Coordinates of C-alpha atoms and ligand atoms in Angstrom, one line a residue:
L1 CA 6.6 -0.3 44.7
P2 CA 5.7 2.8 46.6
L3 CA 4.2 2.1 50.0
N4 CA 0.9 3.8 49.4
A5 CA -1.9 1.4 49.9
W6 CA -4.2 3.2 47.6
A7 CA -1.9 3.9 44.7
Q8 CA -2.1 1.7 41.7
W9 CA -1.2 1.3 38.0
F10 CA -3.6 2.6 35.4
E11 CA -3.3 1.2 31.9
G12 CA -4.9 2.2 28.5
S13 CA -4.5 1.2 24.9
E14 CA -6.2 2.7 21.9
N15 CA -5.7 2.8 18.1
I16 CA -4.8 6.4 17.2
M17 CA -2.5 7.9 14.5
G18 CA -2.6 4.6 12.6
T19 CA -0.9 2.8 15.5
Q20 CA -1.4 1.4 19.0
V21 CA -1.1 4.1 21.7
V22 CA -0.3 2.5 25.1
V23 CA -0.2 4.3 28.5
S24 CA 0.8 2.9 31.8
L25 CA 1.0 5.2 34.9
W26 CA 1.1 5.1 38.6
S27 CA -1.4 7.2 40.6
P28 CA -2.4 7.4 44.2
S29 CA -5.9 8.4 43.3
D30 CA -8.4 6.3 41.3
A31 CA -10.1 9.3 39.8
K32 CA -6.8 11.0 38.9
G33 CA -5.3 7.9 37.4
S34 CA -8.2 7.1 35.0
A35 CA -8.5 10.8 34.1
A36 CA -4.8 11.0 33.2
V37 CA -5.0 7.9 30.9
A38 CA -8.0 9.5 29.2
G39 CA -6.2 12.8 29.0
V40 CA -3.3 11.2 27.2
M41 CA -5.6 9.6 24.6
D42 CA -7.2 13.1 24.0
I43 CA -3.8 14.6 23.4
M44 CA -2.9 11.8 20.9
R45 CA -6.2 12.3 19.0
G46 CA -5.6 16.0 18.9
V47 CA -2.2 15.6 17.3
D48 CA -3.7 13.1 14.8
N49 CA -6.5 15.6 13.9
R50 CA -3.9 18.4 13.3
L51 CA -1.1 16.5 11.6
S52 CA -2.6 13.5 9.8
P53 CA -2.0 13.7 6.0
Y54 CA -5.2 11.6 5.6
K55 CA -7.6 14.0 7.3
E56 CA -8.5 16.7 4.8
S57 CA -9.2 19.2 7.6
S58 CA -5.8 18.8 9.3
E59 CA -3.4 21.7 9.2
L60 CA -0.9 19.4 7.4
A61 CA -3.4 18.4 4.7
Q62 CA -4.4 22.1 4.3
L63 CA -0.8 23.1 3.9
N64 CA -0.2 20.5 1.2
A65 CA -3.4 21.7 -0.6
R66 CA -2.7 25.4 -0.4
A67 CA 1.0 26.3 0.1
F68 CA 2.0 26.2 -3.6
K69 CA -0.5 29.0 -4.5
A70 CA 0.4 31.4 -1.7
P71 CA 2.3 31.4 1.6
V72 CA 0.4 29.9 4.5
V73 CA 0.7 31.1 8.0
L74 CA 1.8 28.2 10.3
S75 CA 0.4 27.5 13.8
T76 CA 2.9 27.8 16.6
E77 CA 2.9 24.0 16.7
M78 CA 3.5 23.6 12.9
A79 CA 6.2 26.2 12.9
F80 CA 7.9 24.3 15.8
L81 CA 7.7 21.0 14.0
Y82 CA 8.9 22.5 10.8
E83 CA 11.9 24.1 12.5
Q84 CA 12.7 20.8 14.3
S85 CA 12.5 18.9 11.0
Q86 CA 14.8 21.4 9.2
A87 CA 17.3 21.1 12.1
M88 CA 17.2 17.3 11.7
Y89 CA 17.6 17.7 7.9
A90 CA 20.8 19.7 8.5
L91 CA 22.1 17.3 11.2
T92 CA 21.5 14.2 9.1
D93 CA 22.8 15.5 5.7
G94 CA 19.2 15.4 4.3
A95 CA 18.5 11.8 5.4
F96 CA 15.5 13.2 7.3
D97 CA 13.5 15.2 4.9
I98 CA 9.8 16.0 5.3
A99 CA 9.6 16.6 1.6
Y100 CA 10.1 12.8 1.2
A101 CA 6.3 12.8 0.7
S102 CA 6.7 14.3 -2.7
V103 CA 7.4 10.7 -3.8
G104 CA 6.4 9.0 -0.6
K105 CA 2.7 9.9 -1.1
L106 CA 2.6 7.4 -4.0
Y107 CA 3.2 4.4 -1.8
N108 CA 0.2 2.6 -0.6
Y109 CA 1.2 -0.1 1.9
R110 CA -2.3 -1.3 2.6
E111 CA -2.9 -1.9 -1.1
K112 CA 0.6 -3.1 -1.7
K113 CA 1.2 -0.4 -4.3
A114 CA 4.6 1.2 -5.1
P115 CA 5.1 4.0 -7.6
S116 CA 6.4 3.0 -11.1
K117 CA 10.0 3.8 -12.1
A118 CA 8.6 6.5 -14.3
D119 CA 6.6 8.1 -11.5
I120 CA 9.5 8.1 -9.2
E121 CA 11.7 9.8 -11.8
R122 CA 9.1 12.4 -12.6
L123 CA 8.5 13.3 -8.9
L124 CA 12.1 12.9 -7.5
P125 CA 13.0 16.5 -8.5
A126 CA 10.1 17.7 -6.3
L127 CA 11.6 15.8 -3.3
N128 CA 13.8 18.7 -2.4
T129 CA 13.7 20.8 0.7
A130 CA 15.0 23.7 -1.4
H131 CA 11.4 24.0 -2.7
L132 CA 10.2 24.8 0.8
S133 CA 10.3 28.6 1.5
F134 CA 9.9 29.4 5.2
D135 CA 9.6 33.0 6.3
N136 CA 10.9 33.0 9.9
S137 CA 9.5 36.3 11.0
A138 CA 6.1 35.9 9.4
K139 CA 6.1 32.1 10.2
T140 CA 4.7 31.4 6.7
L141 CA 5.6 28.5 4.5
Q142 CA 5.3 28.4 0.7
F143 CA 6.0 25.6 -1.8
L144 CA 8.0 26.7 -4.8
N145 CA 7.2 23.5 -6.8
A146 CA 3.7 22.3 -7.6
D147 CA 4.6 18.6 -6.9
V148 CA 6.2 19.1 -3.5
A149 CA 4.4 17.5 -0.5
I150 CA 5.4 17.3 3.1
D151 CA 4.6 14.8 5.8
L152 CA 5.4 14.7 9.5
G153 CA 5.0 11.0 9.9
G154 CA 8.7 10.7 11.0
I155 CA 8.4 13.2 13.9
A156 CA 4.7 13.5 14.9
K157 CA 4.5 10.4 17.1
G158 CA 7.6 11.3 19.1
Y159 CA 6.3 14.8 19.5
A160 CA 2.9 13.5 20.6
V161 CA 4.6 11.3 23.2
D162 CA 6.5 14.3 24.5
L163 CA 3.2 16.3 24.8
A164 CA 1.7 13.4 26.8
I165 CA 4.6 13.2 29.2
T166 CA 4.5 17.0 29.8
Y167 CA 0.8 16.7 30.5
L168 CA 1.3 13.8 32.9
R169 CA 3.9 15.8 34.8
E170 CA 1.5 18.7 35.1
Q171 CA -1.0 16.3 36.5
G172 CA 1.4 15.4 39.2
I173 CA 2.1 11.9 37.8
Q174 CA 5.7 10.8 38.5
N175 CA 5.9 7.3 37.0
A176 CA 4.5 6.7 33.5
Y177 CA 5.1 5.0 30.2
V178 CA 3.6 6.3 27.0
S179 CA 4.1 4.8 23.5
A180 CA 2.7 5.4 20.0
G181 CA 3.9 2.5 17.8
G182 CA 7.7 2.7 17.8
D183 CA 8.0 5.8 19.8
S184 CA 8.0 5.6 23.6
R185 CA 8.9 7.8 26.5
V186 CA 9.1 7.0 30.2
L187 CA 8.7 9.3 33.2
G188 CA 10.5 8.3 36.3
D189 CA 10.9 4.6 37.0
R190 CA 8.5 1.7 37.4
G191 CA 8.1 2.0 41.1
G192 CA 11.7 1.4 42.2
R193 CA 12.8 -0.5 39.1
P194 CA 13.6 0.7 35.7
W195 CA 11.1 0.5 32.8
L196 CA 11.9 -2.4 30.5
I197 CA 11.7 -1.4 26.8
G198 CA 12.1 -4.2 24.3
I199 CA 13.5 -4.1 20.8
K200 CA 11.7 -6.4 18.5
N201 CA 13.2 -9.1 16.3
P202 CA 12.8 -7.4 12.9
R203 CA 12.0 -10.7 11.2
M204 CA 9.3 -12.1 13.6
Q205 CA 5.7 -12.5 12.3
K206 CA 3.4 -9.6 13.0
D207 CA 1.3 -11.4 15.6
D208 CA 4.3 -12.5 17.5
D209 CA 4.7 -9.0 18.8
K210 CA 6.2 -9.9 22.1
E211 CA 9.3 -11.4 20.6
T212 CA 12.2 -9.1 21.7
V213 CA 15.8 -9.4 21.0
I214 CA 17.1 -6.8 23.4
T215 CA 15.6 -5.4 26.6
L216 CA 16.7 -2.0 27.8
P217 CA 16.2 -1.0 31.4
L218 CA 15.4 2.8 31.3
E219 CA 14.2 5.8 33.2
D220 CA 13.3 9.3 32.1
V221 CA 14.1 8.9 28.4
A222 CA 12.6 8.7 25.0
V223 CA 13.1 5.6 22.8
S224 CA 12.2 5.5 19.1
T225 CA 12.5 2.5 16.8
S226 CA 12.3 2.6 13.0
G227 CA 11.9 -0.8 11.4
D228 CA 11.3 -2.1 7.9
Y229 CA 8.7 -4.5 9.4
E230 CA 6.2 -1.9 10.6
R231 CA 4.6 -1.0 7.3
F232 CA 5.7 -3.1 4.3
F233 CA 4.9 -5.5 1.6
I234 CA 7.0 -7.7 -0.7
D235 CA 6.8 -6.6 -4.3
S236 CA 5.5 -9.4 -6.4
V237 CA 7.7 -8.6 -9.4
S238 CA 11.1 -7.7 -7.9
G239 CA 10.7 -9.7 -4.6
Q240 CA 11.9 -6.6 -2.8
R241 CA 10.7 -5.4 0.5
I242 CA 8.9 -2.1 0.1
H243 CA 8.5 -0.3 3.4
H244 CA 7.8 3.1 4.8
I245 CA 11.2 4.6 5.4
I246 CA 12.2 6.4 2.2
N247 CA 15.7 7.3 1.1
P248 CA 15.2 10.9 -0.1
K249 CA 18.0 10.5 -2.6
T250 CA 16.3 7.7 -4.5
G251 CA 12.6 8.0 -3.6
R252 CA 12.7 4.3 -2.7
S253 CA 12.7 2.3 0.6
A254 CA 16.0 2.5 2.4
S255 CA 17.6 -0.9 2.4
E256 CA 20.8 -0.7 4.5
V257 CA 19.4 -2.0 7.8
M258 CA 16.4 -3.7 9.4
S259 CA 15.9 -1.6 12.5
V260 CA 17.3 1.4 14.3
T261 CA 16.6 2.3 17.9
I262 CA 17.5 5.7 19.3
I263 CA 17.6 6.6 23.0
G264 CA 17.6 10.2 24.0
G265 CA 15.8 12.9 26.0
E266 CA 12.9 13.8 23.8
G267 CA 10.7 12.0 21.3
V268 CA 10.7 15.0 19.0
R269 CA 14.4 14.2 18.4
T270 CA 14.6 10.5 18.8
D271 CA 11.8 9.9 16.3
P272 CA 13.3 11.7 13.3
L273 CA 16.8 10.6 14.3
S274 CA 15.8 6.9 14.1
T275 CA 14.3 7.4 10.7
A276 CA 17.5 9.3 9.5
V277 CA 19.9 6.7 10.9
F278 CA 17.9 4.0 9.2
V279 CA 18.5 5.9 5.9
L280 CA 22.2 6.5 6.6
G281 CA 23.0 2.9 7.5
V282 CA 25.4 1.4 10.1
Q283 CA 28.6 3.3 9.5
K284 CA 27.3 6.8 8.9
G285 CA 24.5 6.3 11.5
I286 CA 26.7 5.2 14.3
N287 CA 29.3 7.9 13.5
L288 CA 26.5 10.6 13.7
V289 CA 25.1 9.3 17.0
N290 CA 28.6 9.1 18.5
K291 CA 29.1 12.8 17.8
L292 CA 25.9 13.8 19.6
Q293 CA 25.7 14.2 23.3
N294 CA 23.2 12.2 25.2
Y295 CA 22.0 10.0 22.4
D296 CA 22.6 6.3 21.8
A297 CA 21.7 3.9 19.0
I298 CA 21.2 0.2 18.5
I299 CA 21.2 -0.8 14.8
I300 CA 20.3 -4.2 13.5
D301 CA 21.8 -4.6 10.1
R302 CA 20.6 -6.6 7.1
A303 CA 22.4 -9.7 8.3
G304 CA 20.8 -9.5 11.8
Q305 CA 24.1 -8.2 13.4
V306 CA 23.6 -5.8 16.2
H307 CA 25.6 -2.5 16.3
Y308 CA 25.8 -0.2 19.3
S309 CA 26.9 3.4 19.7
N310 CA 29.8 4.2 22.1
G311 CA 27.5 5.0 25.0
L312 CA 26.1 1.5 25.1
M313 CA 29.5 -0.3 24.8
P314 CA 30.9 -2.0 27.9
P315 CA 33.9 -0.2 29.2
A316 CA 37.2 -1.6 27.8
S317 CA 38.9 -3.8 30.4
Ligands
ADP1 P1 6.9 5.6 13.1 O1 7.3 6.9 13.8 O2 5.7 5.8 12.1 O3 6.8 4.4 13.9 P2 9.4 5.8 11.9 O4 10.0 6.6 13.0 O5 10.2 4.7 11.4 O6 8.0 5.3 12.1 O7 9.2 6.9 10.7 C1 8.8 6.5 9.5 C2 7.8 7.5 9.0 O8 8.5 8.7 8.7 C3 7.2 7.0 7.7 O9 6.0 6.4 7.9 C4 7.0 8.4 7.0 O10 5.8 9.0 7.4 C5 8.2 9.2 7.4 N1 9.4 9.1 6.6 C6 9.8 8.1 5.8 N2 11.0 8.4 5.2 C7 11.3 9.6 5.7 C8 12.5 10.5 5.5 N3 13.5 10.1 4.7 N4 12.5 11.7 6.1 C9 11.4 12.1 6.9 N5 10.4 11.3 7.1 C10 10.3 10.1 6.6

């Protein structure tokens, strides 16, 4: 650890954005360290207030309520996230699609409710990015279909974690860990050692949170995991696992794999990429990640088998 007698670790954990936000940072000053932890929590709450689909006053909820009637001018932040999302849509052949919510909004994981076959069939035509009309110079968005809805749940947490790390850097912090549920990012190292980020066993009981199958030693990267164990229920009729990652082609839970972890530079990319690779499955997912520079993937398939992208494979001997 750094040889500054006064420096110490500051930790914080709060429930924000429907998940646990965790911060750990190193600061030489007591006042600065606690203020930085509080500052990160403020940033997370701000993102939640602006992007939550459940808060009626959020920009996202307003957009869903108004954009079919007339074009809505997007904030700089919303325009940025919209453009990032569309880039991810193109990169992943539509596996990441913020219009997933056109059908996805009918799932209620807390109440264990899935839409009926008839509801899915009725709304699936609305789940189409072609219904989103973005004017790049005016930065306006209009919905061309009355049933289309968008949701940024697959990118907002990674983005929020990026904002937090940028803020910490500006505060002069050099070693930090920030996570929001499955999205983490680390700044620097953990005082001369790498940060250790664990990948959970996808079939552990919820309260056995600490059970990890793989531990990654990392510095200065973002790591996002999408798992079918985060928000799910078992359908009492079909016995199927209904969870929060939706295949845009079917309007139903993607079922190829159990978990996907993406390692890369920024949460705003690793977060949607983990969701998309989850939808794409092992073969297409690994192929996609191998084509990208500076990204890696760890996929746990339905049999519990672990697959790695090329960057994580041991060199051939
Ligand atoms: P989280 O970031 O919530 O830990 P994930 O990274 O696994 O979880 O993203 C899943 C979230 O992404 C879902 O809760 C939902 O909000 C959104 N989502 C689900 N399916 C898709 C999809 N095909 N395209 C874009 N977003 C999706």
